[in-house]
Short mmCIF file of C-alpha atoms in Angstrom, two decimals:
data_model
loop_
_atom_site.label_atom_id
_atom_site.label_comp_id
_atom_site.label_asym_id
_atom_site.label_seq_id
_atom_site.Cartn_x
_atom_site.Cartn_y
_atom_site.Cartn_z
CA UNK A 17 136.58 136.91 54.22
CA UNK A 18 135.67 134.85 51.17
CA UNK A 19 132.17 133.34 51.17
CA UNK A 20 131.75 129.72 50.10
CA UNK A 21 128.37 128.14 49.45
CA UNK A 22 128.91 124.83 51.18
CA UNK A 23 127.40 121.48 52.13
CA UNK A 24 129.03 118.83 54.33
CA UNK A 25 128.05 116.00 51.98
CA UNK A 26 129.05 117.43 48.60
CA UNK A 27 132.26 115.84 47.30
CA UNK A 28 132.86 118.84 45.03
CA UNK A 29 132.68 121.21 48.00
CA UNK A 30 134.96 118.89 49.93
CA UNK A 31 137.58 119.13 47.18
CA UNK A 32 137.62 122.91 47.63
CA UNK A 33 137.77 122.71 51.41
CA UNK A 34 140.67 120.24 51.31
CA UNK A 35 142.51 122.57 48.93
CA UNK A 36 141.93 125.47 51.30
CA UNK A 37 143.37 123.49 54.19
CA UNK A 38 146.34 122.27 52.16
CA UNK A 39 147.17 125.86 51.18
CA UNK A 40 146.56 127.43 54.59
CA UNK A 41 143.52 129.40 53.44
CA UNK A 42 140.74 127.76 55.46
CA UNK A 43 140.62 130.60 58.00
CA UNK A 44 139.81 133.05 55.20
CA UNK A 45 136.58 131.20 54.29
CA UNK A 46 133.11 131.87 55.60
CA UNK A 47 131.04 128.80 54.78
CA UNK A 48 127.35 129.29 54.06
CA UNK A 49 125.18 126.17 54.33
CA UNK A 50 123.45 125.82 50.97
CA UNK A 51 121.22 122.86 50.14
CA UNK A 52 121.04 122.01 46.45
CA UNK A 53 119.45 119.21 44.44
CA UNK A 54 119.32 118.34 40.75
CA UNK A 55 115.55 118.74 40.69
CA UNK A 56 115.22 121.80 42.97
CA UNK A 57 116.86 125.04 41.83
CA UNK A 58 117.76 127.40 44.68
CA UNK A 59 116.66 130.95 43.81
CA UNK A 60 118.93 132.59 46.38
CA UNK A 61 121.99 130.75 45.08
CA UNK A 62 121.06 131.45 41.46
CA UNK A 63 121.57 135.17 42.10
CA UNK A 64 125.28 134.35 42.36
CA UNK A 65 125.43 131.15 40.30
CA UNK A 66 122.70 130.68 37.68
CA UNK A 67 123.58 126.98 37.51
CA UNK A 68 122.36 126.56 41.11
CA UNK A 69 125.39 124.44 41.98
CA UNK A 70 127.92 124.28 44.77
CA UNK A 71 130.65 125.08 45.44
CA UNK A 72 130.20 128.74 44.60
CA UNK A 73 132.77 131.21 45.91
CA UNK A 74 132.46 134.94 46.43
CA UNK A 75 135.99 136.32 46.71
CA UNK A 76 137.08 139.12 49.02
CA UNK A 77 136.64 141.66 46.22
CA UNK A 78 133.18 140.33 45.31
CA UNK A 79 134.17 138.28 42.26
CA UNK A 80 132.00 135.17 41.90
CA UNK A 81 133.65 131.88 40.93
CA UNK A 82 132.13 128.45 40.46
CA UNK A 83 133.12 124.93 39.56
CA UNK A 84 135.45 123.26 42.01
CA UNK A 85 138.54 123.22 39.81
CA UNK A 86 138.19 126.94 39.05
CA UNK A 87 137.98 127.70 42.77
CA UNK A 88 140.94 125.41 43.52
CA UNK A 89 143.04 127.15 40.89
CA UNK A 90 142.02 130.52 42.36
CA UNK A 91 143.16 129.37 45.81
CA UNK A 92 146.41 128.21 44.23
CA UNK A 93 146.92 131.69 42.76
CA UNK A 94 146.48 133.28 46.20
CA UNK A 95 149.61 131.49 47.45
CA UNK A 96 151.72 132.17 44.38
CA UNK A 97 150.53 129.44 42.00
CA UNK A 98 152.04 126.12 41.02
CA UNK A 99 151.17 124.35 44.28
CA UNK A 100 148.08 122.36 43.28
CA UNK A 101 148.48 122.69 39.51
CA UNK A 102 151.91 122.90 37.86
CA UNK A 103 152.32 126.27 36.21
CA UNK A 104 153.44 125.03 32.80
CA UNK A 105 154.90 122.24 30.73
CA UNK A 106 153.98 118.55 30.45
CA UNK A 107 153.45 118.22 34.22
CA UNK A 108 150.59 120.74 34.04
CA UNK A 109 148.72 118.84 31.37
CA UNK A 110 149.28 115.48 33.02
CA UNK A 111 147.85 116.89 36.27
CA UNK A 112 144.87 118.36 34.43
CA UNK A 113 144.23 115.08 32.62
CA UNK A 114 144.44 113.12 35.86
CA UNK A 115 142.07 115.56 37.47
CA UNK A 116 139.66 115.16 34.55
CA UNK A 117 139.63 111.40 35.16
CA UNK A 118 139.17 111.84 38.91
CA UNK A 119 136.44 114.44 38.57
CA UNK A 120 134.70 112.41 35.87
CA UNK A 121 134.85 109.49 38.31
CA UNK A 122 132.97 111.62 40.85
CA UNK A 123 130.43 112.59 38.19
CA UNK A 124 129.77 108.92 37.44
CA UNK A 125 129.21 108.18 41.13
CA UNK A 126 126.86 111.13 41.59
CA UNK A 127 124.74 110.23 38.56
CA UNK A 128 124.79 106.55 39.50
CA UNK A 129 123.51 107.31 42.97
CA UNK A 130 120.77 109.52 41.52
CA UNK A 131 119.70 106.74 39.15
CA UNK A 132 119.68 104.18 41.94
CA UNK A 133 117.38 106.43 43.96
CA UNK A 134 114.71 106.60 41.25
CA UNK A 135 111.48 104.75 41.89
CA UNK A 136 112.20 102.70 38.77
CA UNK A 137 115.89 102.90 37.84
CA UNK A 138 116.76 102.38 34.18
CA UNK A 139 118.71 99.12 33.83
CA UNK A 140 120.62 100.53 30.85
CA UNK A 141 121.88 103.47 32.92
CA UNK A 142 122.84 101.28 35.87
CA UNK A 143 124.76 99.08 33.44
CA UNK A 144 126.47 102.12 31.93
CA UNK A 145 127.70 103.39 35.30
CA UNK A 146 128.88 99.93 36.32
CA UNK A 147 130.72 99.59 33.01
CA UNK A 148 132.43 102.94 33.54
CA UNK A 149 133.49 101.98 37.05
CA UNK A 150 134.86 98.71 35.67
CA UNK A 151 137.07 100.78 33.36
CA UNK A 152 138.01 103.53 35.83
CA UNK A 153 139.30 101.32 38.65
CA UNK A 154 141.88 99.43 36.53
CA UNK A 155 143.03 102.72 35.00
CA UNK A 156 143.61 104.18 38.46
CA UNK A 157 145.23 100.99 39.69
CA UNK A 158 147.72 101.17 36.80
CA UNK A 159 148.59 104.83 37.39
CA UNK A 160 148.31 105.37 41.14
CA UNK A 161 151.99 104.69 41.87
CA UNK A 162 153.00 107.45 39.46
CA UNK A 163 150.32 109.76 40.85
CA UNK A 164 151.57 109.15 44.39
CA UNK A 165 155.06 110.32 43.42
CA UNK A 166 153.84 113.79 42.43
CA UNK A 167 153.19 116.67 44.85
CA UNK A 168 149.69 116.85 46.31
CA UNK A 169 147.51 118.56 43.74
CA UNK A 170 144.02 118.69 42.32
CA UNK A 171 144.18 115.13 41.00
CA UNK A 172 145.24 113.51 44.28
CA UNK A 173 142.70 115.53 46.27
CA UNK A 174 139.88 114.56 43.92
CA UNK A 175 140.84 110.88 43.86
CA UNK A 176 140.94 110.76 47.65
CA UNK A 177 137.50 112.37 47.83
CA UNK A 178 136.14 109.87 45.30
CA UNK A 179 137.38 106.96 47.41
CA UNK A 180 135.69 108.31 50.51
CA UNK A 181 132.52 109.00 48.55
CA UNK A 182 132.41 105.38 47.36
CA UNK A 183 132.74 104.20 50.94
CA UNK A 184 129.99 106.62 52.03
CA UNK A 185 127.44 106.08 49.27
CA UNK A 186 128.36 102.70 47.72
CA UNK A 187 129.40 100.34 50.51
CA UNK A 188 128.22 97.43 48.34
CA UNK A 189 130.74 97.99 45.53
CA UNK A 190 133.69 96.28 47.21
CA UNK A 191 135.99 98.61 45.30
CA UNK A 192 138.92 98.28 47.70
CA UNK A 193 139.31 94.59 46.93
CA UNK A 194 139.28 95.36 43.20
CA UNK A 195 141.89 98.13 43.35
CA UNK A 196 144.27 97.32 46.22
CA UNK A 197 147.02 99.80 45.29
CA UNK A 198 144.58 102.64 44.83
CA UNK A 199 142.87 101.59 48.06
CA UNK A 200 146.12 101.59 50.04
CA UNK A 201 147.10 105.00 48.68
CA UNK A 202 143.66 106.44 49.43
CA UNK A 203 143.62 105.01 52.95
CA UNK A 204 146.93 106.74 53.67
CA UNK A 205 145.90 110.03 52.06
CA UNK A 206 142.67 110.18 54.06
CA UNK A 207 144.79 110.57 57.23
CA UNK A 208 146.12 113.94 56.06
CA UNK A 209 145.00 116.82 58.32
CA UNK A 210 143.13 118.40 55.40
CA UNK A 211 141.04 115.26 54.96
CA UNK A 212 140.41 114.81 58.67
CA UNK A 213 139.28 118.44 58.91
CA UNK A 214 136.66 117.95 56.19
CA UNK A 215 134.80 114.72 56.98
CA UNK A 216 131.99 113.66 54.68
CA UNK A 217 128.77 113.50 56.68
CA UNK A 218 125.06 113.14 56.09
CA UNK A 219 122.99 116.26 56.56
#
């Protein structure tokens, strides 16, 4: 069995779990509940990942991998490669660029939520995150039809997770009205068995 440091509310962990389900690898994972926070390093986790971040994977041969996209690419390699990330050519770099946008989108949401939770949030930072969202949503709206025509990969998985995370943590944003094509695509994608098997929950 592979060991995955896991939390039911981490969108980065959810990306990895969805990938495992999409590739038929979920039954090879032992999930270990690991609570992390930006301001509270976890000594036990830092033995395996000095960054004290999840997801962190320990493979069947004891190799330690971290960062969600690294773990997703490792899973892809276990089933022959080229499933979640095209193996070569322009399609590979387009998928990687789209994933960079989607994962950066998640980063913005995580940092925004952290700033909102401060006793005295910095107005300049709140404005920065809002400005980034105002740029990200139109970019996704313009490209989502092309993204939807590609096989399910790391970009689609990450975008679907970001949509659910916005619903979960930012119900006040009204993002679905602002990006109707992205919203419709995400609403359909969230009905995939891999998404239903990995619900985002508090706790």
